[in-house]
mmCIF file of C-alpha atoms in Angstrom:
data_model
loop_
_atom_site.group_PDB
_atom_site.id
_atom_site.type_symbol
_atom_site.label_atom_id
_atom_site.label_comp_id
_atom_site.label_asym_id
_atom_site.label_seq_id
_atom_site.Cartn_x
_atom_site.Cartn_y
_atom_site.Cartn_z
ATOM 1 C CA SER A 299 -1.055 33.779 2.123
ATOM 2 C CA SER A 300 0.343 34.261 -1.344
ATOM 3 C CA SER A 301 2.896 36.851 -0.269
ATOM 4 C CA SER A 302 6.506 35.860 -0.760
ATOM 5 C CA ASP A 303 7.185 37.135 2.758
ATOM 6 C CA ASN A 304 4.898 34.600 4.427
ATOM 7 C CA ILE A 305 5.189 30.871 3.973
ATOM 8 C CA PRO A 306 2.062 29.000 5.135
ATOM 9 C CA ASP A 307 2.648 26.669 8.097
ATOM 10 C CA VAL A 308 6.191 27.860 8.800
ATOM 11 C CA GLU A 309 5.969 31.535 9.702
ATOM 12 C CA ASP A 310 5.391 33.206 13.092
ATOM 13 C CA LEU A 311 7.892 31.042 14.952
ATOM 14 C CA ILE A 312 10.661 33.461 15.767
ATOM 15 C CA ASP A 313 10.651 35.798 18.758
ATOM 16 C CA GLU A 314 14.036 35.929 20.399
ATOM 17 C CA SER A 315 13.758 34.369 23.839
ATOM 18 C CA TYR A 316 15.215 31.385 25.668
ATOM 19 C CA SER A 317 17.194 29.968 22.729
ATOM 20 C CA LYS A 318 20.019 32.503 23.057
ATOM 21 C CA PHE A 319 20.256 31.940 26.825
ATOM 22 C CA HIS A 320 20.472 28.201 26.277
ATOM 23 C CA GLU A 321 23.165 28.552 23.624
ATOM 24 C CA GLU A 322 25.224 30.835 25.864
ATOM 25 C CA ALA A 323 24.888 28.436 28.803
ATOM 26 C CA CYS A 324 25.992 25.487 26.657
ATOM 27 C CA ARG A 325 29.005 27.391 25.381
ATOM 28 C CA ALA A 326 29.927 28.093 29.013
ATOM 29 C CA GLU A 327 29.351 24.393 29.860
ATOM 30 C CA MET A 328 26.667 25.320 32.386
ATOM 31 C CA ASP A 329 24.125 22.783 33.596
ATOM 32 C CA PHE A 330 21.153 25.151 33.565
ATOM 33 C CA TYR A 331 19.961 28.640 32.645
ATOM 34 C CA LYS A 332 17.101 30.790 33.871
ATOM 35 C CA ASP A 333 14.079 30.928 31.587
ATOM 36 C CA PRO A 334 13.519 34.634 30.792
ATOM 37 C CA LYS A 335 9.732 34.355 31.014
ATOM 38 C CA THR A 336 9.128 32.024 33.964
ATOM 39 C CA GLY A 337 12.302 32.543 35.987
ATOM 40 C CA TYR A 338 12.653 28.773 36.394
ATOM 41 C CA ASN A 339 15.981 27.024 36.013
ATOM 42 C CA VAL A 340 16.072 24.798 32.912
ATOM 43 C CA TYR A 341 18.599 22.026 32.337
ATOM 44 C CA THR A 342 20.782 22.551 29.277
ATOM 45 C CA GLU A 343 21.620 20.062 26.568
ATOM 46 C CA HIS A 344 25.129 20.059 28.057
ATOM 47 C CA ALA A 345 23.727 18.820 31.384
ATOM 48 C CA HIS A 346 21.678 16.096 29.691
ATOM 49 C CA LYS A 347 24.703 14.878 27.764
ATOM 50 C CA LYS A 348 26.656 14.653 31.022
ATOM 51 C CA ARG A 349 23.904 12.387 32.375
ATOM 52 C CA GLY A 350 24.380 10.159 29.333
ATOM 53 C CA LYS A 351 20.802 9.007 28.795
ATOM 54 C CA CYS A 352 17.206 10.186 28.449
ATOM 55 C CA CYS A 353 15.555 10.543 31.865
ATOM 56 C CA GLY A 354 12.065 10.045 30.437
ATOM 57 C CA SER A 355 10.678 13.367 31.674
ATOM 58 C CA GLY A 356 10.218 15.122 28.323
ATOM 59 C CA CYS A 357 12.841 17.798 29.013
ATOM 60 C CA ARG A 358 12.991 20.919 26.846
ATOM 61 C CA HIS A 359 16.547 20.285 25.607
ATOM 62 C CA CYS A 360 16.691 16.487 25.568
ATOM 63 C CA PRO A 361 19.426 15.439 23.088
ATOM 64 C CA TYR A 362 18.215 11.821 23.001
ATOM 65 C CA ASN A 363 14.974 12.392 21.054
ATOM 66 C CA HIS A 364 12.945 11.459 24.133
ATOM 67 C CA VAL A 365 13.708 7.781 23.655
ATOM 68 C CA ASN A 366 12.611 6.903 27.220
ATOM 69 C CA VAL A 367 9.519 9.114 27.381
ATOM 70 C CA LYS A 368 6.434 6.915 27.695
ATOM 71 C CA ASP A 369 3.657 9.388 26.843
ATOM 72 C CA LYS A 370 5.398 11.058 23.899
ATOM 73 C CA LEU A 371 2.188 12.438 22.432
ATOM 74 C CA ILE A 372 1.736 14.956 25.244
ATOM 75 C CA ARG A 373 5.269 15.365 26.590
ATOM 76 C CA ILE A 374 7.939 15.576 23.903
ATOM 77 C CA GLN A 375 9.700 18.922 23.526
ATOM 78 C CA GLN A 376 12.252 17.811 20.926
ATOM 79 C CA PRO A 377 11.861 15.783 17.715
ATOM 80 C CA ALA A 378 10.874 12.180 18.394
ATOM 81 C CA PHE A 379 9.254 9.239 16.676
ATOM 82 C CA LEU A 380 5.633 8.965 17.800
ATOM 83 C CA TYR A 381 5.168 5.844 15.710
ATOM 84 C CA GLU A 382 7.864 3.557 14.342
ATOM 85 C CA GLY A 383 5.623 1.363 12.225
ATOM 86 C CA PRO A 384 3.864 -1.913 12.954
ATOM 87 C CA THR A 385 5.524 -4.535 15.123
ATOM 88 C CA ASP A 386 5.015 -8.263 15.153
ATOM 89 C CA ASP A 387 4.348 -8.249 18.903
ATOM 90 C CA GLY A 388 1.910 -5.318 18.792
ATOM 91 C CA ASP A 389 -1.736 -4.898 17.845
ATOM 92 C CA ASP A 390 -0.765 -3.981 14.284
ATOM 93 C CA SER A 391 1.375 -6.691 12.697
ATOM 94 C CA GLY A 392 4.016 -5.501 10.276
ATOM 95 C CA GLU A 393 3.706 -8.588 8.099
ATOM 96 C CA ASP A 394 1.566 -6.882 5.447
ATOM 97 C CA ALA A 395 2.857 -3.306 5.784
ATOM 98 C CA PHE A 396 3.620 -1.635 2.448
ATOM 99 C CA PHE A 397 6.278 0.654 3.933
ATOM 100 C CA ALA A 398 8.826 -0.886 6.273
ATOM 101 C CA PRO A 399 8.806 -0.168 10.018
ATOM 102 C CA LEU A 400 11.690 2.008 11.154
ATOM 103 C CA ASP A 401 13.735 -0.860 12.579
ATOM 104 C CA SER A 402 13.306 -2.888 9.391
ATOM 105 C CA ILE A 403 14.669 -0.309 6.948
ATOM 106 C CA PRO A 404 17.822 -1.919 5.491
ATOM 107 C CA SER A 405 21.193 -0.233 5.429
ATOM 108 C CA ARG A 406 22.167 1.762 2.343
ATOM 109 C CA SER A 407 18.507 2.543 1.641
ATOM 110 C CA HIS A 408 16.890 5.535 -0.025
ATOM 111 C CA VAL A 409 14.620 7.143 2.569
ATOM 112 C CA LYS A 410 11.960 9.684 1.637
ATOM 113 C CA VAL A 411 10.698 12.024 4.363
ATOM 114 C CA LEU A 412 7.261 13.421 3.568
ATOM 115 C CA PHE A 413 6.239 16.658 5.287
ATOM 116 C CA PHE A 414 2.795 15.596 6.463
ATOM 117 C CA SER A 415 0.163 17.976 7.833
ATOM 118 C CA GLY A 416 -2.719 15.513 8.003
ATOM 119 C CA GLY A 417 -4.543 17.208 5.129
ATOM 120 C CA LYS A 418 -5.704 16.061 1.709
ATOM 121 C CA ASP A 419 -2.655 17.256 -0.253
ATOM 122 C CA SER A 420 -0.066 15.462 1.864
ATOM 123 C CA PHE A 421 -2.324 12.393 1.843
ATOM 124 C CA LEU A 422 -2.453 12.515 -1.961
ATOM 125 C CA ALA A 423 1.345 12.786 -1.944
ATOM 126 C CA ILE A 424 1.443 9.450 -0.084
ATOM 127 C CA ARG A 425 -0.715 7.846 -2.768
ATOM 128 C CA ARG A 426 1.532 9.264 -5.479
ATOM 129 C CA LEU A 427 4.582 7.832 -3.667
ATOM 130 C CA VAL A 428 2.887 4.432 -3.414
ATOM 131 C CA LYS A 429 2.398 4.400 -7.181
ATOM 132 C CA GLU A 430 6.003 5.466 -7.701
ATOM 133 C CA ARG A 431 7.238 2.686 -5.421
ATOM 134 C CA GLN A 432 5.105 0.092 -7.192
ATOM 135 C CA ARG A 433 6.737 1.054 -10.493
ATOM 136 C CA GLN A 434 10.238 1.196 -9.069
ATOM 137 C CA ALA A 435 12.761 -1.558 -9.644
ATOM 138 C CA SER A 436 14.363 -2.973 -6.510
ATOM 139 C CA PRO A 437 15.596 -1.905 -4.073
ATOM 140 C CA PRO A 438 12.561 0.240 -3.182
ATOM 141 C CA PHE A 439 12.686 3.519 -1.270
ATOM 142 C CA HIS A 440 11.310 3.754 2.262
ATOM 143 C CA LEU A 441 8.994 6.388 3.736
ATOM 144 C CA ILE A 442 8.845 8.396 6.956
ATOM 145 C CA LEU A 443 6.176 10.993 7.731
ATOM 146 C CA LEU A 444 7.360 14.233 9.355
ATOM 147 C CA THR A 445 4.975 16.619 11.052
ATOM 148 C CA THR A 446 5.502 19.835 12.994
ATOM 149 C CA PHE A 447 3.145 21.065 15.692
ATOM 150 C CA ASP A 448 2.849 23.762 18.328
ATOM 151 C CA ALA A 449 4.591 22.533 21.473
ATOM 152 C CA LYS A 450 2.063 24.157 23.792
ATOM 153 C CA SER A 451 -1.291 23.471 22.122
ATOM 154 C CA ARG A 452 -0.183 20.177 20.451
ATOM 155 C CA ILE A 453 -1.968 21.365 17.310
ATOM 156 C CA ILE A 454 -0.555 21.722 13.791
ATOM 157 C CA ALA A 455 -0.433 25.432 13.045
ATOM 158 C CA HIS A 456 -2.883 26.746 10.427
ATOM 159 C CA GLN A 457 -4.250 23.247 9.789
ATOM 160 C CA GLU A 458 -5.861 23.220 13.266
ATOM 161 C CA VAL A 459 -5.351 19.460 13.347
ATOM 162 C CA PRO A 460 -4.365 17.917 16.713
ATOM 163 C CA ILE A 461 -1.168 15.892 16.732
ATOM 164 C CA ASP A 462 -3.059 12.830 17.987
ATOM 165 C CA THR A 463 -5.094 12.890 14.758
ATOM 166 C CA VAL A 464 -1.908 12.707 12.687
ATOM 167 C CA LEU A 465 -0.683 9.852 14.879
ATOM 168 C CA ARG A 466 -3.960 8.029 14.204
ATOM 169 C CA GLN A 467 -3.438 8.549 10.458
ATOM 170 C CA ALA A 468 0.122 7.189 10.584
ATOM 171 C CA GLN A 469 -0.946 4.159 12.592
ATOM 172 C CA HIS A 470 -3.786 3.369 10.203
ATOM 173 C CA LEU A 471 -1.520 3.702 7.163
ATOM 174 C CA GLN A 472 1.331 1.917 8.996
ATOM 175 C CA ILE A 473 3.965 4.542 8.138
ATOM 176 C CA PRO A 474 6.591 5.721 10.675
ATOM 177 C CA LEU A 475 5.934 9.221 12.042
ATOM 178 C CA LEU A 476 8.479 11.745 13.334
ATOM 179 C CA ALA A 477 7.019 14.729 15.202
ATOM 180 C CA ILE A 478 8.807 18.052 15.685
ATOM 181 C CA PRO A 479 7.462 20.412 18.374
ATOM 182 C CA LEU A 480 7.747 24.102 17.445
ATOM 183 C CA HIS A 481 8.323 26.427 20.396
ATOM 184 C CA ARG A 482 6.859 29.836 19.659
ATOM 185 C CA GLY A 483 8.966 32.597 21.116
ATOM 186 C CA SER A 484 11.983 30.318 21.489
ATOM 187 C CA GLY A 485 14.225 32.305 19.153
ATOM 188 C CA GLU A 486 14.743 29.197 17.009
ATOM 189 C CA THR A 487 14.066 29.216 13.277
ATOM 190 C CA TYR A 488 11.850 26.800 11.416
ATOM 191 C CA PRO A 489 14.778 25.415 9.350
ATOM 192 C CA SER A 490 16.789 24.823 12.530
ATOM 193 C CA ARG A 491 13.925 22.797 14.002
ATOM 194 C CA ILE A 492 13.627 20.780 10.802
ATOM 195 C CA GLU A 493 17.368 20.113 10.926
ATOM 196 C CA LYS A 494 16.981 18.772 14.468
ATOM 197 C CA GLY A 495 14.297 16.462 13.159
ATOM 198 C CA MET A 496 16.584 15.291 10.378
ATOM 199 C CA ASP A 497 19.280 14.656 12.991
ATOM 200 C CA ALA A 498 16.836 12.357 14.791
ATOM 201 C CA ILE A 499 16.290 10.432 11.562
ATOM 202 C CA ARG A 500 20.007 10.216 10.853
ATOM 203 C CA LYS A 501 20.637 8.844 14.342
ATOM 204 C CA ARG A 502 18.216 5.986 13.687
ATOM 205 C CA LEU A 503 19.231 5.449 10.065
ATOM 206 C CA SER A 504 22.887 6.434 10.162
ATOM 207 C CA ASP A 505 23.772 4.275 7.165
ATOM 208 C CA ALA A 506 21.006 5.456 4.830
ATOM 209 C CA GLN A 507 22.461 5.941 1.379
ATOM 210 C CA ARG A 508 20.164 8.772 0.354
ATOM 211 C CA VAL A 509 17.519 10.947 1.997
ATOM 212 C CA SER A 510 14.939 13.044 0.138
ATOM 213 C CA LEU A 511 12.526 15.622 1.530
ATOM 214 C CA VAL A 512 9.082 15.379 -0.061
ATOM 215 C CA PHE A 513 6.372 18.071 -0.104
ATOM 216 C CA GLY A 514 2.724 18.078 -1.152
ATOM 217 C CA ASP A 515 2.873 21.556 -2.707
ATOM 218 C CA LEU A 516 0.693 21.970 -5.785
ATOM 219 C CA HIS A 517 1.793 25.045 -7.747
ATOM 220 C CA LEU A 518 2.864 28.093 -5.706
ATOM 221 C CA ASP A 519 6.291 29.088 -6.967
ATOM 222 C CA HIS A 520 7.213 31.297 -3.994
ATOM 223 C CA ILE A 521 6.721 28.460 -1.517
ATOM 224 C CA ARG A 522 8.822 26.099 -3.590
ATOM 225 C CA GLU A 523 11.506 28.758 -3.961
ATOM 226 C CA TRP A 524 11.543 29.274 -0.181
ATOM 227 C CA ARG A 525 11.902 25.547 0.460
ATOM 228 C CA GLU A 526 14.720 25.283 -2.078
ATOM 229 C CA LYS A 527 16.516 28.193 -0.439
ATOM 230 C CA GLU A 528 16.032 27.212 3.207
ATOM 231 C CA LEU A 529 15.786 23.414 3.254
ATOM 232 C CA SER A 530 17.799 22.005 0.360
ATOM 233 C CA SER A 531 21.339 20.809 1.037
ATOM 234 C CA GLU A 532 23.921 18.290 -0.095
ATOM 235 C CA ARG A 533 22.441 15.910 2.469
ATOM 236 C CA HIS A 534 19.007 15.674 0.877
ATOM 237 C CA ALA A 535 17.233 16.475 -2.369
ATOM 238 C CA LEU A 536 13.733 17.981 -2.476
ATOM 239 C CA GLU A 537 10.817 16.346 -4.303
ATOM 240 C CA TYR A 538 7.330 17.578 -5.247
ATOM 241 C CA PRO A 539 5.265 14.622 -6.519
ATOM 242 C CA LEU A 540 2.056 16.682 -6.907
ATOM 243 C CA TRP A 541 3.631 19.701 -8.586
ATOM 244 C CA GLU A 542 1.338 21.075 -11.302
ATOM 245 C CA VAL A 543 -0.736 17.889 -11.398
ATOM 246 C CA PRO A 544 -4.151 18.960 -12.771
ATOM 247 C CA TYR A 545 -6.793 19.356 -10.077
ATOM 248 C CA GLU A 546 -9.103 16.997 -11.963
ATOM 249 C CA ASP A 547 -6.488 14.244 -11.614
ATOM 250 C CA LEU A 548 -6.058 14.998 -7.911
ATOM 251 C CA MET A 549 -9.807 14.911 -7.337
ATOM 252 C CA GLU A 550 -10.175 11.613 -9.180
ATOM 253 C CA ASP A 551 -7.419 10.098 -7.052
ATOM 254 C CA LEU A 552 -8.999 11.447 -3.873
ATOM 255 C CA GLU A 553 -12.352 9.964 -4.860
ATOM 256 C CA ALA A 554 -10.703 6.635 -5.685
ATOM 257 C CA SER A 555 -9.216 6.473 -2.194
ATOM 258 C CA GLY A 556 -12.675 6.415 -0.621
ATOM 259 C CA ILE A 557 -11.545 8.417 2.420
ATOM 260 C CA GLY A 558 -13.427 11.323 3.927
ATOM 261 C CA VAL A 559 -11.951 14.832 3.878
ATOM 262 C CA THR A 560 -13.253 17.528 6.208
ATOM 263 C CA LEU A 561 -12.360 21.204 6.397
ATOM 264 C CA SER A 562 -10.376 21.769 9.595
ATOM 265 C CA ALA A 563 -9.764 25.517 9.192
ATOM 266 C CA VAL A 564 -11.185 28.301 6.994
ATOM 267 C CA THR A 565 -9.533 31.696 6.559
ATOM 268 C CA LYS A 566 -11.524 33.221 3.689
ATOM 269 C CA GLY A 567 -15.001 33.217 2.246
ATOM 270 C CA THR A 568 -18.146 31.575 3.526
ATOM 271 C CA LEU A 569 -16.975 27.976 3.768
ATOM 272 C CA ARG A 570 -17.397 26.349 7.175
ATOM 273 C CA VAL A 571 -15.179 24.177 9.324
ATOM 274 C CA GLY A 572 -16.525 20.630 9.360
ATOM 275 C CA THR A 573 -17.773 20.760 5.774
ATOM 276 C CA THR A 574 -16.865 17.787 3.597
ATOM 277 C CA PHE A 575 -14.339 18.550 0.888
ATOM 278 C CA ASP A 576 -15.485 16.916 -2.333
ATOM 279 C CA ARG A 577 -15.996 17.746 -5.971
ATOM 280 C CA SER A 578 -18.921 20.052 -5.277
ATOM 281 C CA LEU A 579 -17.010 22.025 -2.642
ATOM 282 C CA TRP A 580 -14.057 22.318 -5.011
ATOM 283 C CA LYS A 581 -16.364 23.894 -7.607
ATOM 284 C CA GLU A 582 -17.998 26.104 -4.962
ATOM 285 C CA ALA A 583 -14.602 27.393 -3.811
ATOM 286 C CA VAL A 584 -13.744 28.312 -7.397
ATOM 287 C CA ARG A 585 -17.102 30.076 -7.782
ATOM 288 C CA LEU A 586 -16.270 32.116 -4.670
ATOM 289 C CA GLY A 587 -12.974 33.204 -6.231
ATOM 290 C CA MET A 588 -10.731 30.846 -4.249
ATOM 291 C CA ASP A 589 -8.161 28.323 -5.287
ATOM 292 C CA GLY A 590 -10.238 25.154 -5.580
ATOM 293 C CA PHE A 591 -7.876 23.150 -3.390
ATOM 294 C CA GLY A 592 -7.153 25.947 -0.917
ATOM 295 C CA GLU A 593 -3.551 26.246 -2.049
ATOM 296 C CA GLU A 594 -3.536 29.961 -1.247
ATOM 297 C CA GLY A 595 -4.380 29.182 2.390
ATOM 298 C CA GLU A 596 -8.135 29.815 2.047
ATOM 299 C CA PHE A 597 -8.902 26.580 3.872
ATOM 300 C CA HIS A 598 -7.215 23.502 5.307
ATOM 301 C CA SER A 599 -8.392 19.949 5.744
ATOM 302 C CA VAL A 600 -7.974 16.676 7.578
ATOM 303 C CA ALA A 601 -7.858 13.355 5.706
ATOM 304 C CA GLU A 602 -9.999 10.764 7.495
ATOM 305 C CA VAL A 603 -7.977 7.796 6.274
ATOM 306 C CA TRP A 604 -9.535 5.473 8.858
ATOM 307 C CA ALA A 605 -12.846 5.622 6.968
ATOM 308 C CA VAL A 606 -11.593 2.848 4.662
ATOM 309 C CA SER A 607 -9.101 0.010 4.820
ATOM 310 C CA ARG A 608 -5.398 0.786 4.775
ATOM 311 C CA GLU A 609 -5.110 -0.973 1.420
ATOM 312 C CA ARG A 610 -7.760 1.177 -0.214
ATOM 313 C CA ALA A 611 -6.489 4.389 1.371
ATOM 314 C CA LEU A 612 -3.006 3.752 -0.006
ATOM 315 C CA GLY A 613 -4.250 2.560 -3.395
ATOM 316 C CA LEU A 614 -2.887 -0.978 -3.080
#
């Protein structure tokens, strides 16, 4: 949508529900509250903090970022790292990783957090950041991917990309991934969920010198204005590495990467889900009166980064 009232990928979150009951129970130092929809008793964050550690069950109000949950992909209810980067004792060695694994990020570092949907624009933002890092004098910045998804369906809203696809992308590119479940009807706001995600990052990187939030937005002023209003703070600056970059340059970079890009959702026109996004589709979208890159929400995509080597996908 191009309306200033609707921000793609962040609207339709807020229906007042269990959030207010949880907040009231925590203020009263209660161990549980009754879910207004199911009638079940739900442990509060206060109760979890009294326990002193994550129980590993994927609880709704876990304050420990689900550190002990084994099957995070299907169970987390709060922000948690689904992937911390390659490890020397795992299948993917971190020896040749371009971006450092989470545990290897040095103190006093500059950390950039890229809002990553799994689509072509956020993928192109990664490539732009790689080029920036290659030009940068030491010490280099470090990168974390951040994605939000529907807590029930485990799918990224509007993109229609499953969270396990984004995990596969992060693992192939060897970039740490923080996932934030969005609970529709919870009464929470999108910015409050993002702030919980940032808290999870700060817990792991408490001595980071600087944190920036990075977005793959292309040119819509109202979206940028909304982000500046709702997400900017003294704690982190906002960056837009693709802002007003000509579409021809973006397409050339996408072609150079060698990856495949497939439409994952279509909201306007006659384009079809599953169609390959390439130069000819870009021109066809323009012919149909759309933004050629779907910036107005006409279509969304998934970047099939695994189609080529990590080095080529990143532009190394």
